[in-house]
Short mmCIF file of C-alpha atoms in Angstrom, two decimals:
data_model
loop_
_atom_site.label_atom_id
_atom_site.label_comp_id
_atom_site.label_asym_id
_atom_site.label_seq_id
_atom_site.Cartn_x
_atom_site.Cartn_y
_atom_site.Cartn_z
CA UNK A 1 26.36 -7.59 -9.20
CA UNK A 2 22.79 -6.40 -9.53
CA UNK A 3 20.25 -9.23 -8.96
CA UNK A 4 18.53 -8.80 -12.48
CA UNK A 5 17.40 -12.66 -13.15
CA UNK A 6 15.85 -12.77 -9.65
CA UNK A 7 14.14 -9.03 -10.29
CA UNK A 8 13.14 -10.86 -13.64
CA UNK A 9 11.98 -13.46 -11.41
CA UNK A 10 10.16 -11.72 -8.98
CA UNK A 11 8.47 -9.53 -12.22
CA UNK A 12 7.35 -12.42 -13.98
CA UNK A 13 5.70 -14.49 -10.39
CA UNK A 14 3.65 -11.05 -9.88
CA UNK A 15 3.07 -10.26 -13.52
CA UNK A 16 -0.78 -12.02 -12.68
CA UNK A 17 -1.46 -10.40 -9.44
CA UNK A 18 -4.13 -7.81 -9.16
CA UNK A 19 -3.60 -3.93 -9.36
CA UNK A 20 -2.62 -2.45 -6.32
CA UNK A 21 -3.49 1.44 -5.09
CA UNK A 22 -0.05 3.12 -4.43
CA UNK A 23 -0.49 2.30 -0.51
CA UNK A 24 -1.04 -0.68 -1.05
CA UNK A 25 0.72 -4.13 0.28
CA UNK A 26 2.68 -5.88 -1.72
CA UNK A 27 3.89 -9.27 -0.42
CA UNK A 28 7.19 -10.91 -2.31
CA UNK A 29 9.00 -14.02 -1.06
CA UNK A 30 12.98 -14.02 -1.65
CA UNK A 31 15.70 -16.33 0.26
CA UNK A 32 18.99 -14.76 1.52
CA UNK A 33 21.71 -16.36 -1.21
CA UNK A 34 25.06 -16.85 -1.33
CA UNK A 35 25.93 -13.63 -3.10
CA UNK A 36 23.83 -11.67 -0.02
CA UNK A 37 26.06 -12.78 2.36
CA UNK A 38 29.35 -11.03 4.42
CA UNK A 39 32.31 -12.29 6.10
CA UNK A 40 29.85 -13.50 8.76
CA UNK A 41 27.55 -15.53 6.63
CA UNK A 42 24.39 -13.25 7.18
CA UNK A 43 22.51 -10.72 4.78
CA UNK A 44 25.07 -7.97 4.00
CA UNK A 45 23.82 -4.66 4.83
CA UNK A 46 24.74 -2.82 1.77
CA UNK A 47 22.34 -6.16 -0.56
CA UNK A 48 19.74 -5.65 2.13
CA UNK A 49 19.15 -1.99 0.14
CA UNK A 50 19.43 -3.86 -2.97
CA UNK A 51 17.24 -6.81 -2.38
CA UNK A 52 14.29 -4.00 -1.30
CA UNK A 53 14.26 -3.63 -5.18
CA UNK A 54 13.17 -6.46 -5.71
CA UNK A 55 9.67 -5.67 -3.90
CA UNK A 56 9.36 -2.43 -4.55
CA UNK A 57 9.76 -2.81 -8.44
CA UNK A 58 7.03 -4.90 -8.64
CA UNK A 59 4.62 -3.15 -6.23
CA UNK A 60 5.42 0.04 -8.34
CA UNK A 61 4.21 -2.14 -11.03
CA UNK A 62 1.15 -3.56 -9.70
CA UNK A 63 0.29 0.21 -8.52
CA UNK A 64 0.43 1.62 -12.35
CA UNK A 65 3.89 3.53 -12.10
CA UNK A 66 6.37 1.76 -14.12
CA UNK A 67 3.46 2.00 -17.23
CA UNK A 68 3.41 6.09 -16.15
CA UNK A 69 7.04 6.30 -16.16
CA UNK A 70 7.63 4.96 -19.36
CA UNK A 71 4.82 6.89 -21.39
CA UNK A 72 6.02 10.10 -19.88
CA UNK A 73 10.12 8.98 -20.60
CA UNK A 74 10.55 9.52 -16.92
CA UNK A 75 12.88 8.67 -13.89
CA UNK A 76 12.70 7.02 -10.84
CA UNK A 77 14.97 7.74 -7.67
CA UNK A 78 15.80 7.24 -4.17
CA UNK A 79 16.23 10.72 -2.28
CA UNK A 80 16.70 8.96 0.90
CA UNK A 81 16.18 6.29 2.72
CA UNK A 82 16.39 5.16 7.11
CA UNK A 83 17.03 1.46 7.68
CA UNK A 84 16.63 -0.44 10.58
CA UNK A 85 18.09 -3.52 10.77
CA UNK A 86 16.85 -5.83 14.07
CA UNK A 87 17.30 -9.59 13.42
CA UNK A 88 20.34 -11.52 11.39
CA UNK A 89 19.18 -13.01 7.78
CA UNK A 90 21.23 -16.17 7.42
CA UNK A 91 22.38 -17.95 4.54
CA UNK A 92 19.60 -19.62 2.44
CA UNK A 93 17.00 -18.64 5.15
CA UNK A 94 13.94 -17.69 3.25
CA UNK A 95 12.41 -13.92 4.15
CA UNK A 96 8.77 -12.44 3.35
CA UNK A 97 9.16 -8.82 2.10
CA UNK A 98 6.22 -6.32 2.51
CA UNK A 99 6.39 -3.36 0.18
CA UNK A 100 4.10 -0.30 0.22
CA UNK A 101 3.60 3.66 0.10
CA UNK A 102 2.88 5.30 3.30
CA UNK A 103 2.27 8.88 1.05
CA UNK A 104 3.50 11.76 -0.77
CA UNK A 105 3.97 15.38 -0.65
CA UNK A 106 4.89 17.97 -2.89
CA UNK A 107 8.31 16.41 -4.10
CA UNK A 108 8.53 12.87 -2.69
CA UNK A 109 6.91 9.81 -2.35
CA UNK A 110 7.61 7.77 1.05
CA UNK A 111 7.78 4.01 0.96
CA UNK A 112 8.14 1.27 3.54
CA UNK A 113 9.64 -1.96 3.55
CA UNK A 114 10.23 -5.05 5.64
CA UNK A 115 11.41 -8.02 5.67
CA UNK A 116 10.04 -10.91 7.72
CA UNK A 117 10.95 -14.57 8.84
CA UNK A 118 8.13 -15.90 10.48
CA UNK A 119 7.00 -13.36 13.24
CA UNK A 120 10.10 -11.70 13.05
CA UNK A 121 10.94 -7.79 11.67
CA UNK A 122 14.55 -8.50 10.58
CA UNK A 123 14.90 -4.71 9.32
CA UNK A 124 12.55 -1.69 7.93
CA UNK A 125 13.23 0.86 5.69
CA UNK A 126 11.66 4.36 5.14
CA UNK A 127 12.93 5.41 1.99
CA UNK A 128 11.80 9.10 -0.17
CA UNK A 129 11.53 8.33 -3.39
CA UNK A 130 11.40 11.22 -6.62
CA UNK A 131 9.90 10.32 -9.93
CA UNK A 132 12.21 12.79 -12.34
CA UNK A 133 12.35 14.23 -15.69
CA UNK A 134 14.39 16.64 -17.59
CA UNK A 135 13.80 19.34 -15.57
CA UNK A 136 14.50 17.41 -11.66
CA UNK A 137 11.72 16.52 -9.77
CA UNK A 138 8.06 15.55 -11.54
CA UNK A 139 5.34 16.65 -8.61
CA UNK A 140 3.53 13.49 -6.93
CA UNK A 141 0.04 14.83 -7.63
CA UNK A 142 0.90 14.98 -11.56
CA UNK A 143 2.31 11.20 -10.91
CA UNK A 144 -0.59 10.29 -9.35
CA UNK A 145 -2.68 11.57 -12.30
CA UNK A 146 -0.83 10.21 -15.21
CA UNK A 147 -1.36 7.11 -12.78
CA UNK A 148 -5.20 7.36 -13.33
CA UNK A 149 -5.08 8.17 -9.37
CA UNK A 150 -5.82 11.37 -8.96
CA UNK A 151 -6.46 11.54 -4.99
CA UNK A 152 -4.80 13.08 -2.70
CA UNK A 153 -1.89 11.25 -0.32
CA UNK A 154 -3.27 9.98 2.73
CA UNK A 155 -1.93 11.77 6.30
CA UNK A 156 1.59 11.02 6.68
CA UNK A 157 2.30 8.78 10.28
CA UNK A 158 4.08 10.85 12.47
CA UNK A 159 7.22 8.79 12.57
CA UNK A 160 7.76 9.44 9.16
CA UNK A 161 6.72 13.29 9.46
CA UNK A 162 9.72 13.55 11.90
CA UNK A 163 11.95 11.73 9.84
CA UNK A 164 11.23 14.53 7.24
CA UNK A 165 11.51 17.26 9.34
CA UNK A 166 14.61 15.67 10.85
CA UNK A 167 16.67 15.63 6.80
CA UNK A 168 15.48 19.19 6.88
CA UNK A 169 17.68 19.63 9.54
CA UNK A 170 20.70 18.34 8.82
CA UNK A 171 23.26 20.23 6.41
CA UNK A 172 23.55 19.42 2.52
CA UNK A 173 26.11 19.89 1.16
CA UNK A 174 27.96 18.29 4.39
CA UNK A 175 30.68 20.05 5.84
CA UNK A 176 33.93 18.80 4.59
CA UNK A 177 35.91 16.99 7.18
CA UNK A 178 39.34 17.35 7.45
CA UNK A 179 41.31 14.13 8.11
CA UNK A 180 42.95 13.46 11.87
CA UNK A 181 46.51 12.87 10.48
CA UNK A 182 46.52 16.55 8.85
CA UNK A 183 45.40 17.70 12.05
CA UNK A 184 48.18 16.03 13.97
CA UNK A 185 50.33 17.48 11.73
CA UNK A 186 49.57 20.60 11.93
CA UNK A 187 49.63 21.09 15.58
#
């Protein structure tokens, strides 16, 4: 189930932090519950995606999106996203999330994450995010201007250039793959 009274949660203990520009850091504190966990009583991959919500939500918040999207009736959506996962979250350990834009181009809006324990990067994301409408994708510079931030994005780090050019690359819709057993079959 989706983590909506700790998103509440998380809303509400930011709700009196100052405004944030888009690239800015956002800093959240969550623990790793009982719900997070898989067979081998560490943060499940899969609620690792989902628990990222619960920083970037309120940076987009403290940045003056969520107040754009909902005068403008739009969307918000993941297009993408490259995790790296480095050190186990354990059960009830507690984890410091850091949230933030790295930039934008003409259709996206790139975002890191990461989640802490002490010194430690436990995992990173790099996720392309679309704000939407009726009509698909609403351009970042019109965001950024309904935002009251009209500036452009700020250069984009290589790593994350070369993850774009990279999903350029590879194939969409993916090829279909037929199934080993039909293969067998028909040989």
């Amino acid at each position: 189930m989706y983590p909506f009274i700790r998103l509440a949660y998380q809303m509400f203990k930011s709700r009196k932090d100052d405004e944030l520009p888009l690239t800015g850091t956002h800093v959240s504190q969550h623990i790793c519950m009982p719900s997070d966990i898989d067979l081998w009583r560490e943060l499940n991959n899969g609620r690792t995606l989902t628990i990222y919500d619960l920083g970037r939500i309120p940076l987009a918040r403290r940045a003056g999106l969520i107040t754009a999207l909902r005068k403008n009736r739009w969307g918000l959506t993941m297009a993408g996203a490259s995790v790296r996962y480095r050190s186990r979250v354990r059960l009830f350990q507690k984890i410091e999330m850091r949230s933030r834009a790295v930039g934008w181009d003409d259709k996206f809006i790139y975002l890191e994450q990461s989640l802490w324990r002490g010194e430690t990067c436990c995992s990173h994301i790099l996720y392309r995010s679309a704000v939407t409408d009726k009509n698909g994708i609403v351009p970042p510079q019109k965001v950024m201007q309904a935002m009251g931030k009209d500036e452009p994005s700020p250069p984009l780090p290589g790593w994350v250039r070369a993850w774009i050019a990279a999903e350029s690359e590879r194939p969409w819709p993916p090829m279909r793959q037929t199934p080993a057993i039909a293969i067998a079959k028909s040989a």
